[in-house]
Amino acid sequence: MDTLKGIFVDPFADMIAAPDFLLQVLWEGLVGGVLYALIALGFVLIFKSSRIFNFAQGIMVVFAALTLVGLHEKGVPALLALPLTLGVMFMLAVAIERAVLRPLVNQPDIILFMATIGITLFLIGLGEIIFGGENKVMITEQLGIPTGSFTLEPFGGFVSIEQKDLTAVIGAILLVGVLLLFLNKSKIGRAIRALGDDHQAALSVGISLSTIWVIVWFIAGVIALATGIVWGARAGVSFALEVIAYKALPVLMLGGLESVMGAIIGGLAIGILEKLFEIYWGQPLLGGNTEMWFAYVLALIVLLFRPQGLFGERIIERV
Amino acid sequence: MFYRTAGQFKTSYEADHALFPVRQDAYLLGFILLLAFVVFPLTASEFAFRALLIPVLIYSLAALGLNILTGYAGQLSLGTGAFMGVGAYACYKLLTIFPEMNIVIAIAMSGFFSAAVGVLFGLPSLRIKGFYLAIATLAAQFFLVWLFQKWAWLYNYNASGAIQVPNIEMFGITVAGPRAEAITQYYFVLCFVCAMTFFAINITRGRIGRMWKAVRDMDIAAELVGINLMRAKLTAFFVSSYIVGVSGALFVFLWRGAAEANLFDIPLSFRVLFIAIIGGLGSILGNYLGAILIVALPVIIGSVPEAFGIPIGSATVEHLNVMLVGALIITFLIVEPHGLARFWAMIREKLILWPFPH
């Protein structure tokens, strides 16, 4: 009886008793969710245009953030390091297309997926050799991102909001807006969507597969850099960041592999729900640290009812 | 010349489907077993046992388990490490609750716990396919590792949160624990691996194995010709997790000696997956070749430059190793998607035709 009360009554009583704390938790969850959504977006873009499940997106986040910080440590001014890092991400996109994707055209999906795991390992090793394995501090201030915090006072309590989190949320919204505009209105965006619909047909009307792949991987690299800056500002830059890639995978399952909307909504939902669950159910009842698996279990339960995710395309199979 | 098949006539279907339709294969296997059971133990040093021979055997057993699921039944799994953990923790609890139990029985039983958990997490495979399923197995990975940390009963409420292998005797010889000798442990693991391999070869050759392959190649078609998909997939999860669980128990009890939850993290799952990929999905032999390569690679990277007079630090060796494994995976997928096992198959075919190339 006590357990049932602990599950169904106490958490809600706590929420009502301290609404300001609830708001704080929701805000933290929202910021986390924006980041998950950003990473998931990187996955979705690549999956949409090439049917490749890009496991390397997480390590690309780490790699981009490390390059930025590493360049700054070498004495490059922060605002110059940013375009230089973008250049590195572009070269990475070209290299991946040349060395990995091109020889594997037309292979089964699963082979390409494993190849991206290979890319992940290669980049981990390379990154550690170049930048070393230790934790670095993100150059937040040098990039002009405000670092203070301010408090709101709703319901007689207070909610503290960090300015860099606010910047991150606004920046992410802008980035997604630009991206959607680019995908829906520009010529290249149309080509990307065409490739996503049908490779053969897109090729036969003269869309260059390799060019588009480089562009898509570069966009994924830009998203990775944005995620890396924001997450690095919160948690420092190291290879431990790769963990957030694992957090983006259930977001994809929840939202559906080929849906941009799914990635955004799934990311926000998982970010908020896992924080709520951790604070109100996980810590009092399960010993905490439930954020490790909550997203996965949630996604798994949703998948049992909708195997293609909430916004994914219905899978039609024929013999 | 070595593989001349002239004179080996088959007069019945049974003979044609025998384990070794070509006699020389049996000789080769005999030779390898001779190496493993007699030559290696006589020549190997303590270091070779602990750093090369025992890990190769244990990793190949884990890869064998994964290969049954991924290579034969076509269900990609990223949760191997956690299932190894289930085997290890189950074995630990069995031996604490029944201290008199023979360790062979304890290890064999611990596989069943892992198999049960495997079937439980395999249930979604009836609904979910492909990448979605791969991520669903990651749920097992994260949830189980969390459970190993939080459920203190599993590690007997130790302050360290780790499981320690006690000294375990069998017929008056210490086989596990700090006092055990490397050579005893090697023989113990070798016997286990041989028995499991024999079992795996026969199950994949037989009716169940053919059922798995049909599901792997196209599950809808398999269903249409009357294969019970649920049975096929769940037996694959069962057999695979059983073998993986046993390898996990061996991993902790006969090699590492102690373990905490983080040992069964994603990197372990991936290492086993790489062994299966590089060795060759859908082949038994490949697991051994892949494990040899993955275990030997860091040793080679560490020692070869040193022989040329360029000493490199152990951290660099580790990083180079990770990088090389990544490059190897990509290279193998591009050049030979069927892995190392396919190389051997090609050599064997050449040897059968030799000295006439056509």
XYZ file of C-alpha atoms in Angstrom:
677
model
C 0.000 0.000 0.000
C 2.826 2.325 0.897
C 4.551 1.538 -2.392
C 1.407 2.310 -4.364
C 1.037 5.577 -2.498
C 4.693 6.315 -3.254
C 4.059 5.754 -6.951
C 0.655 7.324 -7.502
C 0.097 9.911 -4.782
C 3.255 11.281 -3.203
C 5.002 12.541 -6.350
C 1.977 14.601 -7.397
C 1.532 15.921 -3.881
C 5.182 17.022 -3.987
C 4.652 18.749 -7.324
C 1.680 20.732 -6.027
C 3.365 21.545 -2.731
C 6.402 23.118 -4.441
C 5.374 24.475 -7.863
C 8.498 26.605 -8.186
C 10.692 23.537 -7.828
C 8.560 21.770 -10.419
C 9.143 24.683 -12.796
C 12.873 24.453 -12.204
C 12.823 20.727 -12.978
C 10.794 21.342 -16.132
C 13.237 24.009 -17.295
C 16.235 21.729 -16.711
C 14.439 18.978 -18.598
C 13.620 21.330 -21.446
C 17.253 22.369 -21.859
C 18.353 18.736 -21.878
C 15.565 17.952 -24.321
C 16.686 20.671 -26.737
C 20.121 19.059 -26.853
C 18.732 15.572 -27.410
C 16.567 17.001 -30.172
C 19.610 18.622 -31.807
C 21.575 15.385 -31.868
C 18.555 13.424 -33.030
C 18.193 15.964 -35.817
C 21.704 15.145 -37.003
C 20.756 11.464 -37.124
C 17.468 12.107 -38.908
C 19.029 14.277 -41.622
C 21.525 11.619 -42.566
C 18.983 8.830 -42.340
C 16.462 10.696 -44.490
C 18.855 11.408 -47.293
C 20.873 8.204 -47.379
C 19.173 5.506 -45.263
C 22.328 5.398 -43.161
C 21.859 5.095 -39.443
C 24.787 7.281 -38.447
C 26.113 6.001 -35.170
C 29.033 8.427 -35.428
C 26.915 11.532 -34.747
C 27.813 11.426 -31.041
C 31.523 11.285 -31.656
C 31.176 14.062 -34.227
C 29.809 16.256 -31.422
C 32.865 15.456 -29.303
C 35.224 15.899 -32.214
C 33.794 19.292 -33.165
C 33.904 20.595 -29.593
C 37.447 19.284 -29.082
C 38.659 20.870 -32.314
C 37.196 24.209 -31.302
C 38.756 24.151 -27.840
C 41.992 22.634 -29.117
C 42.415 25.355 -31.750
C 41.793 28.008 -29.129
C 44.398 26.447 -26.866
C 46.890 26.675 -29.738
C 46.384 30.448 -29.704
C 43.762 30.927 -32.399
C 41.211 33.609 -31.419
C 37.826 32.155 -30.557
C 35.937 33.839 -33.367
C 38.463 32.579 -35.914
C 38.498 29.093 -34.396
C 34.785 28.757 -35.124
C 35.042 28.966 -38.944
C 38.212 26.870 -38.838
C 36.321 24.148 -36.956
C 33.587 24.316 -39.556
C 36.306 23.788 -42.168
C 37.541 20.721 -40.282
C 33.992 19.338 -40.148
C 33.683 19.888 -43.895
C 36.909 18.009 -44.528
C 35.659 15.259 -42.274
C 32.454 15.034 -44.320
C 34.444 14.796 -47.556
C 36.781 12.188 -46.087
C 33.931 10.034 -44.794
C 32.142 10.206 -48.129
C 35.289 9.298 -50.079
C 36.734 6.619 -47.835
C 33.665 4.940 -46.393
C 30.378 5.750 -48.083
C 31.360 5.684 -51.726
C 32.805 2.152 -51.679
C 29.751 0.949 -49.758
C 27.016 2.299 -52.054
C 24.161 -0.169 -52.454
C 25.233 -2.349 -49.530
C 22.576 -3.452 -47.039
C 21.632 -0.903 -44.365
C 23.144 -2.968 -41.606
C 26.610 -2.923 -43.244
C 26.528 0.885 -43.464
C 25.447 1.076 -39.846
C 28.412 -1.031 -38.808
C 30.676 1.130 -40.942
C 29.562 4.169 -38.951
C 30.472 2.285 -35.767
C 33.896 1.849 -37.365
C 34.023 5.611 -38.022
C 33.141 6.197 -34.368
C 36.064 4.110 -33.139
C 38.453 5.647 -35.632
C 37.495 9.165 -34.548
C 37.779 8.270 -30.852
C 41.318 6.994 -31.377
C 42.302 9.886 -33.628
C 40.804 12.470 -31.275
C 42.601 11.052 -28.272
C 45.907 11.035 -30.107
C 45.514 14.634 -31.282
C 43.820 16.263 -28.284
C 44.563 13.908 -25.391
C 41.904 12.270 -23.272
C 41.595 14.778 -20.433
C 38.614 17.039 -19.743
C 38.725 20.537 -21.247
C 36.716 23.674 -20.528
C 34.488 25.030 -23.279
C 35.453 28.559 -24.340
C 32.008 29.929 -23.575
C 32.947 33.505 -22.715
C 35.400 33.911 -25.578
C 32.605 33.014 -28.002
C 30.465 35.793 -26.585
C 27.945 33.570 -24.828
C 26.716 35.164 -21.578
C 27.465 33.019 -18.544
C 25.561 34.609 -15.672
C 22.223 33.501 -14.333
C 19.037 35.237 -13.235
C 16.115 34.190 -11.096
C 12.390 34.351 -11.664
C 10.015 34.413 -8.734
C 6.786 32.579 -9.523
C 4.475 31.180 -6.794
C 6.478 32.903 -4.084
C 9.508 30.676 -4.704
C 12.324 31.186 -7.173
C 13.536 29.531 -10.358
C 17.126 30.031 -11.383
C 17.850 30.182 -15.101
C 21.373 30.148 -16.490
C 21.900 32.567 -19.333
C 23.929 30.092 -21.352
C 21.017 27.623 -21.212
C 18.675 30.335 -22.423
C 21.111 31.174 -25.225
C 21.290 27.488 -26.091
C 17.519 27.149 -26.351
C 17.180 30.281 -28.497
C 20.159 29.268 -30.629
C 18.733 25.800 -31.163
C 15.370 27.204 -32.211
C 17.095 29.516 -34.708
C 19.244 26.683 -36.050
C 16.261 24.392 -36.527
C 14.310 27.209 -38.195
C 17.129 27.903 -40.662
C 17.515 24.201 -41.305
C 13.820 23.686 -42.025
C 13.829 26.697 -44.322
C 16.884 25.319 -46.118
C 15.375 21.852 -46.497
C 11.992 23.075 -47.681
C 12.835 26.073 -49.848
C 16.332 25.747 -51.321
C 17.297 23.752 -54.386
C 19.777 21.626 -52.435
C 17.159 20.993 -49.776
C 14.793 19.702 -52.421
C 17.544 17.451 -53.794
C 18.155 16.068 -50.300
C 14.483 15.273 -49.852
C 14.356 13.696 -53.296
C 17.261 11.410 -52.416
C 15.473 10.467 -49.252
C 12.399 9.408 -51.182
C 14.084 7.347 -53.864
C 17.795 7.026 -54.607
C 17.396 5.616 -58.111
C 14.877 8.194 -59.234
C 16.920 11.055 -57.794
C 20.053 9.813 -59.553
C 18.247 9.506 -62.861
C 17.152 13.150 -62.827
C 20.751 14.201 -62.363
C 21.164 14.684 -58.620
C 24.721 13.863 -57.632
C 24.710 11.358 -54.831
C 28.236 12.076 -53.622
C 27.805 15.873 -53.564
C 24.580 15.638 -51.610
C 26.113 13.169 -49.172
C 28.996 15.536 -48.477
C 26.531 18.399 -47.930
C 24.328 16.332 -45.623
C 27.264 15.107 -43.555
C 28.564 18.658 -43.356
C 25.186 19.874 -42.074
C 25.300 17.060 -39.530
C 28.765 18.344 -38.626
C 27.418 21.884 -38.111
C 24.665 20.555 -35.869
C 27.309 18.538 -34.032
C 29.357 21.666 -33.462
C 26.346 23.560 -32.121
C 25.486 20.685 -29.783
C 29.111 20.407 -28.737
C 29.341 24.087 -27.796
C 26.140 24.004 -25.747
C 26.730 20.713 -24.024
C 30.415 21.473 -23.553
C 29.462 24.705 -21.780
C 27.356 22.694 -19.340
C 29.517 19.641 -18.730
C 33.023 20.308 -20.075
C 34.523 18.853 -23.230
C 35.751 15.269 -23.111
C 35.039 11.911 -24.618
C 32.454 11.343 -21.906
C 30.237 13.620 -24.033
C 29.734 10.694 -26.347
C 27.191 9.434 -23.844
C 24.670 11.998 -25.067
C 24.690 10.262 -28.431
C 23.331 7.229 -26.649
C 20.648 9.460 -25.192
C 19.612 10.591 -28.655
C 18.952 7.054 -29.876
C 15.746 6.506 -27.882
C 14.625 9.959 -29.036
C 14.884 8.650 -32.576
C 12.941 5.530 -31.751
C 10.246 7.557 -30.084
C 9.959 10.117 -32.860
C 10.573 7.867 -35.826
C 13.786 7.582 -37.809
C 12.831 9.776 -40.744
C 10.854 12.563 -39.144
C 12.340 15.975 -38.345
C 9.274 16.849 -36.295
C 9.610 13.531 -34.471
C 13.195 14.302 -33.520
C 12.248 17.679 -32.063
C 9.109 16.597 -30.225
C 10.664 13.291 -29.118
C 13.754 15.108 -27.844
C 11.804 17.625 -25.808
C 9.441 14.955 -24.456
C 12.252 12.678 -23.363
C 14.271 15.520 -21.863
C 11.375 16.682 -19.706
C 9.929 13.276 -18.815
C 13.233 11.764 -17.761
C 13.971 14.695 -15.454
C 10.493 14.486 -13.916
C 10.800 10.740 -13.471
C 14.267 10.998 -11.959
C 13.291 13.670 -9.419
C 9.841 12.469 -8.380
C 9.968 8.691 -8.857
C 13.588 7.632 -9.476
C 15.337 9.151 -6.489
C 12.784 8.379 -3.770
C 11.824 4.904 -5.009
C 14.561 3.423 -7.185
C 17.824 4.749 -5.815
C 18.392 7.392 -8.472
C 20.370 7.528 -11.708
C 17.325 6.333 -13.635
C 18.211 8.771 -16.419
C 20.522 6.031 -17.683
C 17.665 3.891 -18.937
C 14.387 5.796 -18.609
C 14.410 7.097 -22.188
C 15.105 3.619 -23.552
C 12.378 1.930 -21.597
C 9.902 4.668 -22.532
C 10.817 4.346 -26.209
C 10.577 0.572 -25.998
C 7.069 0.761 -24.567
C 5.967 3.197 -27.274
C 7.498 0.988 -29.962
C 5.479 -1.990 -28.803
C 2.364 -0.064 -29.817
C 3.774 1.849 -32.789
C 6.763 -0.073 -34.216
C 7.742 2.832 -36.483
C 7.785 5.464 -33.734
C 5.288 8.245 -33.185
C 5.966 10.133 -36.428
C 7.795 7.539 -38.532
C 6.652 6.315 -41.906
C 4.530 3.226 -41.794
C 6.644 0.267 -42.835
C 5.039 -1.723 -45.628
C 6.655 -5.037 -46.354
C 6.106 -7.291 -49.325
C 7.659 -10.547 -50.332
C 47.798 -31.689 -52.772
C 46.989 -31.246 -49.113
C 43.310 -31.027 -49.888
C 42.974 -33.689 -52.601
C 39.413 -34.946 -52.427
C 39.936 -37.734 -54.966
C 38.796 -41.084 -53.652
C 36.394 -39.724 -51.028
C 33.120 -41.002 -52.432
C 29.792 -40.380 -50.773
C 27.297 -43.182 -51.211
C 24.492 -41.801 -49.012
C 22.939 -38.468 -48.187
C 24.017 -38.929 -44.604
C 27.642 -39.185 -45.600
C 27.280 -36.091 -47.747
C 25.838 -34.108 -44.867
C 28.359 -35.348 -42.335
C 30.254 -32.890 -40.176
C 33.395 -33.333 -42.278
C 32.506 -34.224 -45.867
C 36.163 -33.645 -46.745
C 38.468 -35.814 -44.686
C 41.260 -33.250 -44.556
C 39.031 -30.868 -42.580
C 38.889 -33.437 -39.816
C 42.676 -33.792 -39.888
C 43.053 -30.025 -39.679
C 40.687 -29.825 -36.739
C 42.594 -32.609 -35.044
C 45.793 -30.670 -35.583
C 44.290 -27.495 -34.096
C 42.973 -29.404 -31.081
C 46.428 -30.943 -30.642
C 47.896 -27.452 -30.654
C 45.328 -26.176 -28.164
C 45.426 -29.123 -25.767
C 49.090 -30.148 -25.897
C 51.452 -27.754 -27.636
C 50.238 -24.403 -26.198
C 50.119 -25.544 -22.560
C 53.648 -26.963 -22.880
C 55.131 -23.838 -24.395
C 53.077 -20.873 -23.181
C 54.215 -18.582 -20.400
C 52.073 -17.226 -17.577
C 51.703 -13.960 -19.527
C 50.589 -15.751 -22.688
C 47.901 -17.634 -20.772
C 46.519 -14.597 -18.979
C 46.845 -11.989 -21.733
C 46.307 -14.024 -24.885
C 45.026 -17.589 -24.707
C 42.293 -17.350 -22.057
C 40.823 -14.024 -23.306
C 40.812 -15.284 -26.888
C 38.805 -18.320 -25.835
C 36.342 -16.351 -23.724
C 35.819 -13.586 -26.269
C 35.316 -16.075 -29.053
C 32.675 -17.817 -26.977
C 30.870 -14.515 -26.396
C 31.130 -13.686 -30.101
C 29.792 -17.147 -30.904
C 26.722 -16.382 -28.836
C 26.210 -13.021 -30.533
C 26.843 -14.563 -33.936
C 24.003 -17.006 -33.446
C 21.658 -14.095 -32.863
C 23.039 -11.637 -35.404
C 24.773 -13.791 -37.996
C 22.339 -16.701 -38.093
C 19.002 -15.253 -37.006
C 19.581 -11.710 -38.306
C 18.629 -9.845 -35.111
C 21.208 -7.130 -34.443
C 22.018 -6.855 -30.749
C 24.063 -4.221 -28.945
C 23.412 -5.618 -25.466
C 25.881 -8.507 -25.354
C 27.919 -7.011 -22.523
C 24.903 -6.810 -20.228
C 23.960 -10.424 -20.920
C 27.514 -11.452 -20.068
C 26.981 -9.543 -16.839
C 23.793 -11.466 -16.090
C 25.736 -14.717 -16.474
C 28.520 -13.510 -14.204
C 26.236 -12.190 -11.451
C 24.025 -15.288 -11.635
C 27.057 -17.535 -11.233
C 28.266 -15.439 -8.301
C 24.905 -15.642 -6.541
C 24.591 -19.385 -7.206
C 27.983 -20.001 -5.641
C 27.190 -17.828 -2.609
C 23.833 -19.492 -1.987
C 25.088 -23.024 -2.677
C 28.803 -22.975 -1.757
C 29.019 -26.751 -2.223
C 27.915 -26.584 -5.847
C 30.372 -27.760 -8.477
C 31.599 -24.759 -10.461
C 30.969 -26.478 -13.796
C 27.315 -26.869 -12.884
C 27.144 -23.306 -11.549
C 28.503 -21.863 -14.778
C 26.278 -24.066 -16.920
C 23.248 -23.020 -14.849
C 24.080 -19.316 -14.907
C 23.611 -19.401 -18.667
C 19.923 -20.127 -18.109
C 19.435 -16.911 -16.147
C 21.005 -14.952 -18.937
C 18.882 -16.862 -21.464
C 15.706 -15.954 -19.571
C 16.655 -12.273 -19.519
C 17.613 -12.514 -23.184
C 14.216 -13.929 -24.143
C 12.513 -11.194 -22.137
C 14.379 -8.477 -24.024
C 13.939 -10.445 -27.239
C 10.155 -10.261 -27.008
C 10.001 -6.835 -28.714
C 11.740 -8.402 -31.736
C 8.374 -9.858 -32.698
C 7.114 -6.346 -33.340
C 10.245 -4.265 -33.928
C 12.845 -4.855 -36.595
C 16.222 -3.670 -37.775
C 17.625 -0.505 -36.231
C 14.699 -0.067 -33.905
C 15.477 -3.483 -32.446
C 19.184 -2.722 -32.172
C 18.345 0.289 -30.037
C 15.840 -1.738 -28.056
C 18.668 -4.086 -27.077
C 20.551 -1.013 -25.881
C 17.698 -0.631 -23.397
C 18.755 -3.982 -21.947
C 22.326 -2.763 -21.847
C 21.623 0.400 -19.866
C 18.913 -1.015 -17.642
C 20.884 -4.112 -16.606
C 24.100 -2.229 -15.858
C 22.061 0.150 -13.704
C 20.512 -2.843 -11.954
C 23.946 -4.370 -11.269
C 24.889 -1.120 -9.535
C 21.726 -0.513 -7.564
C 20.596 -3.960 -6.507
C 22.975 -4.591 -3.613
C 21.699 -8.155 -3.137
C 23.452 -9.065 -6.399
C 26.898 -8.300 -5.013
C 26.125 -9.482 -1.461
C 26.022 -5.926 -0.053
C 29.795 -5.535 -0.512
C 31.090 -2.106 0.394
C 33.056 -1.999 -2.869
C 30.018 -2.867 -4.984
C 32.128 -5.413 -6.838
C 31.995 -9.191 -7.004
C 35.109 -11.077 -5.924
C 35.802 -14.622 -7.032
C 36.644 -16.862 -4.072
C 39.029 -19.786 -4.292
C 37.056 -22.676 -5.739
C 38.305 -26.221 -5.763
C 37.285 -29.052 -8.038
C 38.631 -32.559 -7.374
C 41.266 -31.067 -5.082
C 42.584 -28.603 -7.673
C 41.948 -24.860 -7.364
C 40.291 -23.819 -10.620
C 39.108 -20.299 -9.841
C 40.110 -17.496 -7.517
C 43.412 -15.847 -6.676
C 45.192 -19.135 -5.913
C 44.331 -20.832 -9.217
C 47.088 -21.518 -11.710
C 46.837 -20.135 -15.218
C 47.244 -23.508 -16.898
C 44.348 -25.070 -14.961
C 42.128 -22.160 -15.870
C 43.170 -22.446 -19.484
C 42.194 -26.117 -19.645
C 38.931 -25.396 -17.866
C 37.965 -22.655 -20.308
C 39.164 -24.664 -23.291
C 36.966 -27.634 -22.391
C 33.960 -25.371 -21.939
C 34.568 -23.594 -25.239
C 35.028 -26.870 -27.115
C 31.785 -28.264 -25.734
C 29.872 -25.090 -26.559
C 31.314 -24.920 -30.058
C 30.344 -28.526 -30.737
C 26.827 -27.712 -29.575
C 26.678 -24.514 -31.655
C 27.940 -26.179 -34.832
C 25.309 -28.856 -34.603
C 22.422 -26.599 -33.716
C 23.212 -24.223 -36.594
C 23.520 -27.137 -39.030
C 20.231 -28.651 -38.031
C 16.555 -27.849 -38.317
C 16.617 -24.925 -35.889
C 19.629 -23.411 -37.616
C 17.941 -23.558 -41.014
C 14.869 -21.948 -39.496
C 17.025 -19.083 -38.188
C 18.680 -18.582 -41.561
C 15.316 -18.409 -43.282
C 14.195 -15.725 -40.831
C 17.442 -13.833 -41.318
C 17.215 -13.815 -45.094
C 13.616 -12.638 -45.214
C 11.336 -13.016 -42.287
C 8.060 -12.447 -44.100
C 8.895 -15.076 -46.682
C 9.893 -17.426 -43.887
C 6.563 -16.877 -42.185
C 4.744 -17.585 -45.440
C 6.424 -20.964 -45.869
C 5.222 -21.947 -42.434
C 8.051 -21.058 -40.063
C 6.817 -19.924 -36.677
C 8.544 -16.552 -36.424
C 8.007 -16.257 -32.705
C 9.608 -19.610 -32.021
C 12.500 -18.957 -34.378
C 13.347 -15.544 -32.946
C 12.902 -16.497 -29.314
C 14.963 -19.689 -29.636
C 17.684 -17.575 -31.230
C 17.564 -15.149 -28.302
C 17.532 -18.086 -25.872
C 20.486 -20.002 -27.318
C 22.469 -16.851 -27.973
C 21.990 -15.411 -24.487
C 22.745 -18.796 -22.943
C 26.139 -18.962 -24.629
C 26.811 -15.292 -23.918
C 25.873 -15.800 -20.261
C 28.237 -18.748 -19.919
C 31.015 -16.719 -21.503
C 30.262 -13.931 -19.022
C 30.566 -16.318 -16.082
C 33.860 -17.624 -17.476
C 34.978 -14.034 -18.139
C 34.727 -13.138 -14.461
C 35.421 -16.451 -12.725
C 38.217 -17.834 -14.853
C 39.890 -14.683 -16.102
C 39.222 -11.336 -14.447
C 38.779 -12.623 -10.887
C 36.654 -9.619 -9.917
C 34.111 -7.425 -11.623
C 31.955 -4.405 -11.051
C 28.942 -3.265 -13.023
C 30.892 -0.940 -15.316
C 32.874 -3.847 -16.718
C 29.749 -4.931 -18.610
C 29.320 -1.539 -20.229
C 28.828 -0.708 -23.899
C 32.526 -1.010 -24.848
C 32.401 -4.703 -23.946
C 29.278 -5.180 -26.084
C 30.992 -3.448 -28.956
C 34.207 -5.415 -28.618
C 32.225 -8.626 -28.955
C 30.290 -7.199 -31.900
C 33.542 -6.248 -33.648
C 34.930 -9.740 -33.164
C 31.801 -11.129 -34.784
C 31.940 -8.623 -37.683
C 35.654 -8.917 -38.375
C 35.564 -12.679 -37.974
C 32.532 -13.028 -40.199
C 28.829 -12.946 -39.408
C 27.171 -16.283 -39.886
C 30.257 -18.388 -39.367
C 31.518 -20.348 -36.389
C 35.189 -20.322 -37.304
C 35.128 -16.539 -37.747
C 34.593 -15.917 -34.043
C 37.930 -17.529 -33.210
C 39.813 -15.706 -35.949
C 38.198 -12.399 -34.962
C 38.967 -12.893 -31.283
C 42.582 -13.752 -32.048
C 42.920 -10.570 -34.092
C 41.233 -8.261 -31.562
C 43.094 -9.666 -28.546
C 46.455 -9.794 -30.274
C 46.222 -6.356 -31.894
C 47.167 -4.236 -28.842
C 50.013 -6.643 -28.039
C 51.297 -6.338 -31.591
C 50.970 -2.532 -31.638
C 52.818 -2.404 -28.326
C 55.672 -4.662 -29.280
C 56.378 -4.169 -33.009
C 57.501 -0.485 -32.924
C 59.569 -1.302 -29.867
C 61.391 -3.978 -31.832
C 62.282 -1.294 -34.356
C 63.574 0.919 -31.564
C 60.612 3.344 -31.369
C 59.133 2.896 -27.902
C 55.587 4.280 -27.559
C 53.616 4.908 -24.394
C 50.849 2.599 -23.266
C 48.222 5.350 -23.668
C 49.250 5.866 -27.279
C 49.097 2.113 -27.836
C 45.535 2.129 -26.553
C 44.525 5.036 -28.792
C 46.230 3.577 -31.829
C 44.483 0.307 -31.087
C 41.030 1.920 -31.013
C 41.791 3.759 -34.229
C 43.088 0.652 -35.974
C 40.096 -1.421 -34.931
C 37.823 1.250 -36.410
C 39.807 1.314 -39.630
C 39.848 -2.492 -39.747
C 36.071 -2.671 -39.434
C 35.590 -0.235 -42.302
C 38.208 -2.006 -44.417
C 36.655 -5.378 -43.809
C 33.166 -4.146 -44.627
C 34.457 -2.697 -47.897
C 36.856 -5.423 -48.963
C 35.370 -8.566 -47.474
C 31.966 -8.204 -45.777
C 32.039 -11.876 -44.849
C 35.065 -11.372 -42.658
C 38.150 -13.419 -41.890
C 36.242 -16.686 -42.134
C 35.698 -15.977 -45.835
C 39.463 -15.677 -46.351
C 39.930 -19.155 -44.975
C 37.104 -20.434 -47.155
C 38.858 -18.998 -50.214
C 42.200 -20.506 -49.258
C 40.508 -23.849 -48.729
C 38.870 -23.734 -52.143
C 42.193 -22.895 -53.748
C 43.823 -25.778 -51.896
C 41.195 -28.214 -53.131
C 41.839 -27.205 -56.748
C 45.593 -26.947 -56.346
C 47.804 -27.408 -58.382
C 45.265 -26.773 -61.164
C 43.928 -23.237 -60.909
C 40.751 -23.916 -62.902
